[in-house]
Amino acid sequence: MDNLKNLRGTVDLFPDQLIKWQNVEKILLEQLSRASIKEIRTPILEMTELFIRGIGEGTDVVSKEMYTFLDRGERSCTLRPEGTASVARALIQNGISSNPLQKLWYMGPMFRYERPQAGRQRQFHQLGVEFIGHDSVRSDVEIIVLAWDILGKLGIKELNLEINTLGDTNDRSNFQKSFLKWLETNKDSLDLDSQNRISKNPLRILDTKNLQTKKVLENAPRLFNFLSEKSHNRYLDLKRQLEVLKIPYVENFNLVRGLDYYTHTAFEITSGALGSQATVCGGGRYDDLIKQMGGPNTPAIGFAIGLERLILLAGKELEIPRNTDIYIINQGLIAESLAMDLSRKLRNYDLLVELDLSGASFSKQFRKANKLKSKSIIVIGDDEAVNGEFTIRLFDQSGNGNENEEEVISFENDIKLENWINNNLLVK
Ligand code: HAM
């Protein structure tokens, strides 16, 4: 077993940690269903071609970070690095025109071969939301507000929304011509990484982290100045609507995002409470993707939230496990089978019921119930088995039962059992 370890950048999650994940996921699902967004599930494994065409060959994700391999049929497969391309593929394949307006969400693992650090893993999880067929500025606003409110609902502090517009294909190609000219002239002042990007993905140079290059870029042509009047007005409208809703934003003209499919609105939400991997949510409009992938002309916009980063940010109160409602202490052949039967009955009441399977002494089982801070206990031993009745009592945490709240109930008397549960466990 010496060498059997998990792969770098992947993690095991144990029950104590998963309490927080489950609580966060529960809140996320509630929020999504309240906004009438429906779930979609696509395969984790896709044809490599999907991501090359969908995300763009020159992006870091496709050129450096994908988990790609040949399967036994010599087909090139890739573990999905994100969800948008898969959703687009699934919709095209399923005949998008029969249902052109859709609001969808997905949640699950994604894979990118990045350098692992706090908040950055090779297998990580995203909640993604995609509004398909929506082209109004209002849909951009709804998407941004949805992401903002989800993070707010989880009590996440120090949030910053950054927005930008990438214009349409035409705007961008006009800008690119002039930007490329400028890059060639100023090539020597750029860092090496940015120099390498000139031929591969020049737009990405704009969000370099290199301070010297950042400074030089201040004099570069701006995409913003190449926007058509229509694109420009669209952007102004977006800002106006965000202001009406009092969603604070900062404009960041260098926000270009790491995937090639974006048009018009691009946005990111960061939190000051995270370290260097501060972006908890990223998204934007992708009006050309579905057409580019062989579907009908279908505008769309979406975002994805990184769940590991969300968990790092979510409050401590979400780490608290739900208390056991009833702990069933039992010992003896007949007693144990009666206890099993009773536990099945009790679980129909939306109660958290733990059946002790240890066969240990009563006092050990009492100690376990105490440790779990169970709200109540049932004891079933040989006497109870012979008499056909058990005692259920509230547990006062000191290890003793509370005499006032105890009741002797026959195994057959479901009405008495239900009354006791209603009066003692289900009352708020
Ligand atoms: P993205 O910006 O590449 O966008 O990823 C979205 C979020 O996933 C990031 O903001 C971050 O929180 C999380 N994330 C990304 N990589 C890692 C990693 N290695 N470890 C941990 N968390 C990570 C997309 O994926 C687009 N599909 C979003 C989108 C949906 N745009 C339109 N629709």
Short mmCIF file of C-alpha atoms and ligand atoms in Angstrom, two decimals:
data_model
loop_
_atom_site.label_atom_id
_atom_site.label_comp_id
_atom_site.label_asym_id
_atom_site.label_seq_id
_atom_site.Cartn_x
_atom_site.Cartn_y
_atom_site.Cartn_z
CA MET A 1 0.00 0.00 0.00
CA ASP A 2 3.08 2.23 0.35
CA ASN A 3 2.71 4.03 -2.96
CA LEU A 4 -1.04 4.19 -3.17
CA LYS A 5 -1.89 7.84 -2.76
CA ASN A 6 -4.39 10.14 -4.35
CA LEU A 7 -3.13 12.11 -7.35
CA ARG A 8 -1.65 15.56 -6.75
CA GLY A 9 -4.34 18.24 -6.95
CA THR A 10 -7.16 15.87 -6.00
CA VAL A 11 -8.63 15.54 -2.50
CA ASP A 12 -10.58 13.08 -0.40
CA LEU A 13 -13.46 14.60 1.53
CA PHE A 14 -14.50 12.98 4.83
CA PRO A 15 -17.84 13.13 6.65
CA ASP A 16 -16.84 16.06 8.91
CA GLN A 17 -15.86 18.19 5.91
CA LEU A 18 -18.85 17.10 3.85
CA ILE A 19 -21.32 18.57 6.35
CA LYS A 20 -20.38 21.99 5.05
CA TRP A 21 -20.48 20.87 1.40
CA GLN A 22 -23.94 19.39 1.89
CA ASN A 23 -25.26 22.49 3.65
CA VAL A 24 -23.84 24.74 0.92
CA GLU A 25 -25.24 22.52 -1.84
CA LYS A 26 -28.66 22.55 -0.16
CA ILE A 27 -28.75 26.37 -0.17
CA LEU A 28 -27.54 26.46 -3.79
CA LEU A 29 -30.25 24.05 -4.94
CA GLU A 30 -32.93 26.03 -3.10
CA GLN A 31 -31.80 29.28 -4.72
CA LEU A 32 -31.70 27.73 -8.20
CA SER A 33 -35.10 26.16 -7.89
CA ARG A 34 -36.59 29.41 -6.59
CA ALA A 35 -35.27 31.11 -9.74
CA SER A 36 -36.91 28.35 -11.82
CA ILE A 37 -33.63 27.09 -13.25
CA LYS A 38 -33.60 23.43 -14.28
CA GLU A 39 -30.81 20.91 -13.92
CA ILE A 40 -28.88 19.36 -16.80
CA ARG A 41 -26.32 16.54 -16.46
CA THR A 42 -23.75 15.85 -19.15
CA PRO A 43 -20.93 13.28 -19.20
CA ILE A 44 -17.66 14.02 -17.41
CA LEU A 45 -15.81 12.48 -20.34
CA GLU A 46 -16.18 14.04 -23.80
CA MET A 47 -14.48 13.97 -27.20
CA THR A 48 -11.35 16.13 -27.06
CA GLU A 49 -12.51 17.90 -30.22
CA LEU A 50 -15.43 19.44 -28.27
CA PHE A 51 -13.15 21.50 -26.06
CA ILE A 52 -10.69 22.39 -28.83
CA ARG A 53 -13.55 23.82 -30.88
CA GLY A 54 -15.58 25.15 -27.98
CA ILE A 55 -12.97 26.72 -25.70
CA GLY A 56 -10.28 27.55 -28.26
CA GLU A 57 -6.94 25.96 -29.10
CA GLY A 58 -4.87 28.96 -28.01
CA THR A 59 -6.26 29.06 -24.46
CA ASP A 60 -4.22 27.79 -21.50
CA VAL A 61 -7.05 25.43 -20.62
CA VAL A 62 -6.87 23.61 -23.97
CA SER A 63 -3.16 23.92 -24.72
CA LYS A 64 -1.76 23.13 -21.27
CA GLU A 65 -4.34 21.95 -18.79
CA MET A 66 -6.53 19.22 -20.24
CA TYR A 67 -6.53 15.60 -19.09
CA THR A 68 -6.54 13.99 -22.52
CA PHE A 69 -5.95 10.36 -23.43
CA LEU A 70 -6.78 7.75 -26.04
CA ASP A 71 -9.42 5.24 -25.02
CA ARG A 72 -9.25 1.57 -25.99
CA GLY A 73 -10.89 2.41 -29.30
CA GLU A 74 -8.10 4.95 -30.04
CA ARG A 75 -10.52 7.87 -29.66
CA SER A 76 -9.12 11.01 -28.07
CA CYS A 77 -11.10 11.71 -24.89
CA THR A 78 -10.86 14.53 -22.35
CA LEU A 79 -12.08 14.89 -18.79
CA ARG A 80 -14.17 18.05 -18.97
CA PRO A 81 -12.28 21.17 -17.88
CA GLU A 82 -15.54 23.20 -17.71
CA GLY A 83 -19.23 22.74 -18.41
CA THR A 84 -20.35 25.31 -20.99
CA ALA A 85 -19.07 23.49 -24.10
CA SER A 86 -20.70 20.23 -22.97
CA VAL A 87 -24.05 21.92 -22.33
CA ALA A 88 -23.91 23.53 -25.79
CA ARG A 89 -23.10 20.17 -27.37
CA ALA A 90 -25.88 18.36 -25.53
CA LEU A 91 -28.45 20.96 -26.56
CA ILE A 92 -27.39 20.99 -30.20
CA GLN A 93 -27.43 17.20 -30.29
CA ASN A 94 -30.87 17.10 -28.71
CA GLY A 95 -32.35 19.63 -31.15
CA ILE A 96 -32.16 23.04 -29.56
CA SER A 97 -34.82 24.61 -31.81
CA SER A 98 -37.63 22.66 -30.16
CA ASN A 99 -36.80 24.43 -26.90
CA PRO A 100 -34.92 27.61 -27.74
CA LEU A 101 -35.23 29.41 -24.38
CA GLN A 102 -33.78 27.53 -21.43
CA LYS A 103 -32.36 28.30 -18.00
CA LEU A 104 -30.10 25.45 -16.89
CA TRP A 105 -27.70 24.58 -14.09
CA TYR A 106 -25.17 21.82 -13.49
CA MET A 107 -22.86 20.87 -10.66
CA GLY A 108 -19.95 18.48 -10.62
CA PRO A 109 -16.24 17.80 -10.97
CA MET A 110 -14.05 19.50 -13.59
CA PHE A 111 -10.40 18.75 -14.37
CA ARG A 112 -7.52 21.09 -15.17
CA TYR A 113 -3.84 20.27 -14.93
CA GLU A 114 -2.87 23.43 -13.02
CA ARG A 115 -0.34 23.97 -10.26
CA PRO A 116 -2.25 23.09 -7.09
CA GLN A 117 -2.47 25.62 -4.25
CA ALA A 118 -5.10 26.80 -1.76
CA GLY A 119 -8.34 27.17 -3.74
CA ARG A 120 -6.80 25.64 -6.87
CA GLN A 121 -7.02 21.91 -7.57
CA ARG A 122 -6.69 19.61 -10.55
CA GLN A 123 -10.04 18.04 -9.82
CA PHE A 124 -12.34 20.79 -8.62
CA HIS A 125 -16.10 21.38 -8.63
CA GLN A 126 -18.24 23.98 -10.28
CA LEU A 127 -21.82 25.08 -10.08
CA GLY A 128 -22.62 26.40 -13.55
CA VAL A 129 -25.67 28.26 -14.81
CA GLU A 130 -26.43 28.80 -18.50
CA PHE A 131 -29.24 30.91 -19.97
CA ILE A 132 -29.70 29.61 -23.51
CA GLY A 133 -31.42 31.63 -26.25
CA HIS A 134 -31.56 34.80 -24.17
CA ASP A 135 -30.06 37.90 -25.77
CA SER A 136 -31.57 40.82 -23.85
CA VAL A 137 -29.45 42.93 -21.52
CA ARG A 138 -31.96 41.94 -18.86
CA SER A 139 -30.74 38.34 -19.12
CA ASP A 140 -27.15 39.54 -18.53
CA VAL A 141 -28.42 41.37 -15.47
CA GLU A 142 -30.38 38.38 -14.20
CA ILE A 143 -27.32 36.14 -14.54
CA ILE A 144 -25.08 38.57 -12.67
CA VAL A 145 -27.67 39.22 -9.97
CA LEU A 146 -28.24 35.50 -9.54
CA ALA A 147 -24.54 34.86 -8.95
CA TRP A 148 -24.32 37.88 -6.65
CA ASP A 149 -27.35 36.80 -4.59
CA ILE A 150 -26.22 33.17 -4.32
CA LEU A 151 -22.93 34.35 -2.83
CA GLY A 152 -24.78 36.80 -0.59
CA LYS A 153 -27.19 34.10 0.60
CA LEU A 154 -24.18 32.08 1.76
CA GLY A 155 -23.06 35.06 3.81
CA ILE A 156 -19.90 35.63 1.77
CA LYS A 157 -18.25 38.94 2.56
CA GLU A 158 -15.95 41.33 0.73
CA LEU A 159 -17.40 40.58 -2.69
CA ASN A 160 -16.31 42.59 -5.71
CA LEU A 161 -17.99 42.43 -9.08
CA GLU A 162 -15.82 43.30 -12.07
CA ILE A 163 -17.39 43.77 -15.48
CA ASN A 164 -16.16 44.38 -19.00
CA THR A 165 -17.42 44.10 -22.54
CA LEU A 166 -15.61 42.17 -25.25
CA GLY A 167 -17.89 43.43 -28.04
CA ASP A 168 -18.91 41.20 -30.92
CA THR A 169 -16.62 39.30 -33.32
CA ASN A 170 -16.36 42.29 -35.60
CA ASP A 171 -15.41 44.71 -32.82
CA ARG A 172 -12.80 42.27 -31.58
CA SER A 173 -11.19 41.61 -34.93
CA ASN A 174 -10.90 45.36 -35.58
CA PHE A 175 -9.27 45.78 -32.20
CA GLN A 176 -7.03 42.75 -32.67
CA LYS A 177 -5.50 44.16 -35.86
CA SER A 178 -4.49 47.36 -34.16
CA PHE A 179 -3.47 45.62 -30.93
CA LEU A 180 -1.23 43.15 -32.81
CA LYS A 181 0.54 46.03 -34.55
CA TRP A 182 1.12 47.69 -31.20
CA LEU A 183 2.34 44.42 -29.64
CA GLU A 184 4.91 43.89 -32.40
CA THR A 185 6.28 47.40 -31.86
CA ASN A 186 6.39 46.98 -28.07
CA LYS A 187 7.31 43.31 -27.95
CA ASP A 188 10.65 43.83 -26.20
CA SER A 189 9.06 45.61 -23.25
CA LEU A 190 6.74 42.68 -22.51
CA ASP A 191 7.48 39.72 -20.22
CA LEU A 192 8.34 36.41 -21.90
CA ASP A 193 4.98 34.80 -21.25
CA SER A 194 3.18 37.70 -22.90
CA GLN A 195 5.60 37.65 -25.84
CA ASN A 196 4.73 34.00 -26.40
CA ARG A 197 1.04 34.82 -26.35
CA ILE A 198 1.27 37.30 -29.24
CA SER A 199 0.94 34.56 -31.83
CA LYS A 200 -1.30 32.25 -29.77
CA ASN A 201 -3.83 34.33 -27.85
CA PRO A 202 -3.01 38.07 -27.87
CA LEU A 203 -6.18 39.10 -26.02
CA ARG A 204 -5.06 37.15 -22.94
CA ILE A 205 -2.00 39.42 -22.65
CA LEU A 206 -4.42 42.04 -21.31
CA ASP A 207 -4.95 40.17 -18.05
CA THR A 208 -1.27 39.51 -17.35
CA LYS A 209 -0.20 39.54 -13.71
CA ASN A 210 3.25 40.93 -14.63
CA LEU A 211 3.47 44.45 -13.20
CA GLN A 212 5.97 45.76 -15.76
CA THR A 213 3.84 44.48 -18.67
CA LYS A 214 0.74 45.92 -17.00
CA LYS A 215 2.40 49.34 -16.98
CA VAL A 216 3.43 49.08 -20.64
CA LEU A 217 -0.10 48.02 -21.59
CA GLU A 218 -1.51 51.26 -20.24
CA ASN A 219 -0.53 52.80 -23.58
CA ALA A 220 -1.93 50.01 -25.73
CA PRO A 221 -5.07 50.46 -27.84
CA ARG A 222 -8.28 49.69 -25.92
CA LEU A 223 -10.91 47.22 -27.06
CA PHE A 224 -13.46 49.59 -25.62
CA ASN A 225 -12.62 52.17 -28.30
CA PHE A 226 -13.31 49.66 -31.08
CA LEU A 227 -16.87 48.86 -30.02
CA SER A 228 -19.65 49.48 -32.52
CA GLU A 229 -22.34 51.89 -31.38
CA LYS A 230 -24.68 48.93 -30.77
CA SER A 231 -22.14 47.09 -28.59
CA HIS A 232 -21.34 50.29 -26.73
CA ASN A 233 -25.01 51.03 -26.01
CA ARG A 234 -25.53 47.46 -24.87
CA TYR A 235 -22.77 47.90 -22.33
CA LEU A 236 -24.12 51.25 -21.12
CA ASP A 237 -27.53 49.66 -20.66
CA LEU A 238 -26.00 46.84 -18.60
CA LYS A 239 -24.30 49.33 -16.29
CA ARG A 240 -27.48 51.37 -15.96
CA GLN A 241 -29.55 48.33 -15.01
CA LEU A 242 -26.99 47.18 -12.44
CA GLU A 243 -27.08 50.65 -10.91
CA VAL A 244 -30.89 50.57 -10.71
CA LEU A 245 -30.61 47.32 -8.75
CA LYS A 246 -27.85 48.81 -6.58
CA ILE A 247 -25.36 46.09 -7.49
CA PRO A 248 -21.95 47.66 -7.01
CA TYR A 249 -19.49 46.97 -9.83
CA VAL A 250 -16.03 47.98 -10.97
CA GLU A 251 -15.13 48.24 -14.65
CA ASN A 252 -12.02 46.31 -15.60
CA PHE A 253 -11.09 46.78 -19.24
CA ASN A 254 -8.43 44.10 -18.92
CA LEU A 255 -10.89 41.40 -17.90
CA VAL A 256 -10.86 39.09 -20.93
CA ARG A 257 -11.49 35.68 -19.27
CA GLY A 258 -9.53 32.51 -20.04
CA LEU A 259 -11.85 30.91 -22.57
CA ASP A 260 -12.28 32.05 -26.18
CA TYR A 261 -16.05 31.88 -26.56
CA TYR A 262 -17.00 35.15 -24.86
CA THR A 263 -18.74 38.08 -26.57
CA HIS A 264 -20.05 41.33 -25.05
CA THR A 265 -20.50 40.98 -21.28
CA ALA A 266 -17.71 39.34 -19.28
CA PHE A 267 -17.65 39.38 -15.48
CA GLU A 268 -15.91 37.98 -12.45
CA ILE A 269 -16.73 38.07 -8.76
CA THR A 270 -13.80 38.02 -6.37
CA SER A 271 -13.63 37.98 -2.61
CA GLY A 272 -11.06 39.84 -0.55
CA ALA A 273 -11.35 37.00 1.96
CA LEU A 274 -9.69 34.54 -0.47
CA GLY A 275 -5.94 34.48 -1.01
CA SER A 276 -4.31 34.74 -4.43
CA GLN A 277 -7.02 32.59 -6.08
CA ALA A 278 -9.63 35.25 -5.38
CA THR A 279 -12.07 34.63 -8.22
CA VAL A 280 -15.02 32.71 -6.90
CA CYS A 281 -17.25 33.19 -9.95
CA GLY A 282 -16.60 33.87 -13.63
CA GLY A 283 -18.92 34.18 -16.57
CA GLY A 284 -20.15 36.04 -19.57
CA ARG A 285 -22.04 36.03 -22.82
CA TYR A 286 -21.22 33.57 -25.59
CA ASP A 287 -23.47 34.47 -28.52
CA ASP A 288 -21.43 32.67 -31.21
CA LEU A 289 -20.51 29.40 -29.48
CA ILE A 290 -23.59 27.33 -30.32
CA LYS A 291 -23.49 28.39 -33.99
CA GLN A 292 -19.74 27.77 -34.16
CA MET A 293 -20.30 24.27 -32.86
CA GLY A 294 -22.80 23.49 -35.61
CA GLY A 295 -26.07 24.58 -33.96
CA PRO A 296 -28.49 27.32 -34.93
CA ASN A 297 -27.71 30.94 -34.15
CA THR A 298 -28.42 30.97 -30.38
CA PRO A 299 -27.27 33.70 -28.02
CA ALA A 300 -26.44 32.62 -24.47
CA ILE A 301 -24.91 33.77 -21.20
CA GLY A 302 -23.78 31.98 -18.06
CA PHE A 303 -21.40 31.71 -15.14
CA ALA A 304 -19.66 29.13 -13.00
CA ILE A 305 -18.84 29.28 -9.30
CA GLY A 306 -15.86 27.31 -7.98
CA LEU A 307 -17.24 25.22 -5.11
CA GLU A 308 -13.90 24.71 -3.31
CA ARG A 309 -13.51 28.49 -3.12
CA LEU A 310 -17.14 28.84 -2.04
CA ILE A 311 -16.57 26.34 0.78
CA LEU A 312 -13.47 28.26 1.91
CA LEU A 313 -15.59 31.41 2.10
CA ALA A 314 -18.86 30.09 3.52
CA GLY A 315 -19.53 30.71 7.22
CA LYS A 316 -18.62 28.39 10.11
CA GLU A 317 -22.31 27.92 10.97
CA LEU A 318 -22.56 25.67 7.90
CA GLU A 319 -20.07 23.26 9.47
CA ILE A 320 -22.43 22.28 12.27
CA PRO A 321 -23.87 18.79 11.80
CA ARG A 322 -27.54 18.04 12.33
CA ASN A 323 -28.11 16.48 15.75
CA THR A 324 -29.20 12.87 16.11
CA ASP A 325 -32.88 12.88 17.08
CA ILE A 326 -33.10 9.36 18.45
CA TYR A 327 -30.31 7.00 19.46
CA ILE A 328 -31.44 3.39 19.80
CA ILE A 329 -29.53 1.51 22.48
CA ASN A 330 -30.07 -2.22 22.10
CA GLN A 331 -28.66 -5.56 23.17
CA GLY A 332 -29.81 -9.17 22.95
CA LEU A 333 -30.91 -11.32 20.04
CA ILE A 334 -34.64 -10.48 19.96
CA ALA A 335 -34.03 -6.94 21.20
CA GLU A 336 -31.67 -6.23 18.31
CA SER A 337 -34.14 -7.35 15.70
CA LEU A 338 -36.95 -5.30 17.35
CA ALA A 339 -34.59 -2.32 17.37
CA MET A 340 -33.88 -2.72 13.66
CA ASP A 341 -37.59 -2.83 12.92
CA LEU A 342 -38.27 0.25 15.06
CA SER A 343 -35.45 2.24 13.41
CA ARG A 344 -37.07 1.70 9.98
CA LYS A 345 -40.41 2.93 11.32
CA LEU A 346 -38.85 6.01 12.95
CA ARG A 347 -36.98 7.08 9.82
CA ASN A 348 -40.33 7.65 8.09
CA TYR A 349 -40.76 10.70 10.35
CA ASP A 350 -37.89 12.72 8.83
CA LEU A 351 -35.92 12.07 11.99
CA LEU A 352 -32.21 11.44 12.24
CA VAL A 353 -32.17 8.00 13.83
CA GLU A 354 -29.02 6.12 14.78
CA LEU A 355 -29.20 2.43 15.51
CA ASP A 356 -26.26 1.24 17.63
CA LEU A 357 -24.86 -1.87 15.96
CA SER A 358 -21.95 -2.38 18.35
CA GLY A 359 -23.52 -5.01 20.63
CA ALA A 360 -21.49 -3.31 23.38
CA SER A 361 -22.63 -2.89 26.99
CA PHE A 362 -25.54 -0.54 27.72
CA SER A 363 -23.24 1.90 29.46
CA LYS A 364 -20.95 2.13 26.41
CA GLN A 365 -23.94 2.70 24.15
CA PHE A 366 -25.21 5.42 26.55
CA ARG A 367 -21.84 7.12 26.34
CA LYS A 368 -22.01 7.10 22.53
CA ALA A 369 -25.52 8.61 22.57
CA ASN A 370 -24.22 11.26 24.94
CA LYS A 371 -21.23 12.03 22.75
CA LEU A 372 -23.51 12.50 19.75
CA LYS A 373 -25.72 14.83 21.82
CA SER A 374 -28.73 12.82 20.70
CA LYS A 375 -32.00 14.58 21.58
CA SER A 376 -33.60 11.36 22.79
CA ILE A 377 -32.86 7.69 23.41
CA ILE A 378 -34.69 4.42 23.21
CA VAL A 379 -33.43 1.45 25.21
CA ILE A 380 -34.31 -2.09 24.13
CA GLY A 381 -32.94 -5.04 26.08
CA ASP A 382 -34.19 -8.49 27.07
CA ASP A 383 -36.85 -7.06 29.45
CA GLU A 384 -38.30 -4.85 26.73
CA ALA A 385 -38.30 -7.78 24.31
CA VAL A 386 -40.23 -9.93 26.78
CA ASN A 387 -42.71 -7.17 27.72
CA GLY A 388 -43.27 -6.05 24.11
CA GLU A 389 -42.69 -2.38 24.98
CA PHE A 390 -39.83 0.11 25.02
CA THR A 391 -39.06 3.36 26.78
CA ILE A 392 -38.33 6.52 24.81
CA ARG A 393 -37.01 9.53 26.70
CA LEU A 394 -35.48 12.93 26.11
CA PHE A 395 -31.81 12.87 26.84
CA ASP A 396 -30.57 15.62 29.10
CA GLN A 397 -26.94 15.42 27.94
CA SER A 398 -25.67 14.63 31.41
CA GLY A 399 -25.97 10.98 30.52
CA ASN A 400 -29.28 10.56 32.37
CA GLY A 401 -32.75 10.41 30.98
CA ASN A 402 -35.22 13.12 31.83
CA GLU A 403 -37.94 11.30 33.80
CA ASN A 404 -40.62 13.84 32.94
CA GLU A 405 -40.34 13.36 29.23
CA GLU A 406 -40.28 9.60 29.10
CA GLU A 407 -42.92 7.26 27.87
CA VAL A 408 -43.36 3.50 27.74
CA ILE A 409 -44.77 2.49 24.38
CA SER A 410 -45.78 -0.90 23.06
CA PHE A 411 -44.01 -1.92 19.84
CA GLU A 412 -47.43 -2.04 18.16
CA ASN A 413 -48.74 1.32 19.37
CA ASP A 414 -47.80 3.60 16.44
CA ILE A 415 -50.27 6.32 17.49
CA LYS A 416 -48.70 6.75 20.91
CA LEU A 417 -45.25 6.77 19.32
CA GLU A 418 -46.28 9.40 16.80
CA ASN A 419 -47.81 11.60 19.52
CA TRP A 420 -44.63 11.43 21.58
CA ILE A 421 -42.50 12.35 18.56
CA ASN A 422 -44.80 15.23 17.64
CA ASN A 423 -44.82 16.61 21.18
CA ASN A 424 -41.13 16.18 21.94
CA LEU A 425 -39.04 16.08 18.77
CA LEU A 426 -40.91 17.81 16.00
CA VAL A 427 -42.02 20.88 18.02
CA LYS A 428 -39.94 23.93 17.14
P1 HAM B 1 -13.77 29.79 -15.36
O1 HAM B 1 -13.51 31.22 -15.03
O2 HAM B 1 -12.72 29.06 -16.10
O3 HAM B 1 -15.13 29.78 -16.18
O4 HAM B 1 -14.11 28.99 -14.04
C1 HAM B 1 -15.13 29.42 -13.16
C2 HAM B 1 -14.71 29.28 -11.72
O5 HAM B 1 -14.27 27.94 -11.46
C3 HAM B 1 -13.51 30.13 -11.32
O6 HAM B 1 -13.91 31.44 -11.03
C4 HAM B 1 -13.03 29.40 -10.07
O7 HAM B 1 -13.82 29.77 -8.95
C5 HAM B 1 -13.32 27.95 -10.42
N1 HAM B 1 -12.08 27.29 -10.86
C6 HAM B 1 -11.50 27.31 -12.08
N2 HAM B 1 -10.38 26.57 -12.09
C7 HAM B 1 -10.22 26.06 -10.85
C8 HAM B 1 -9.26 25.21 -10.21
N3 HAM B 1 -8.23 24.70 -10.87
N4 HAM B 1 -9.43 24.90 -8.89
C9 HAM B 1 -10.49 25.39 -8.19
N5 HAM B 1 -11.43 26.19 -8.74
C10 HAM B 1 -11.31 26.53 -10.05
C11 HAM B 1 -15.71 28.66 -16.71
O8 HAM B 1 -15.37 27.54 -16.45
C12 HAM B 1 -16.89 28.97 -17.61
N6 HAM B 1 -17.42 27.70 -18.10
C13 HAM B 1 -17.94 29.77 -16.88
C14 HAM B 1 -19.10 30.10 -17.74
C15 HAM B 1 -20.30 29.48 -17.76
N7 HAM B 1 -19.13 31.05 -18.64
C16 HAM B 1 -20.30 31.04 -19.25
N8 HAM B 1 -21.00 30.09 -18.74
#
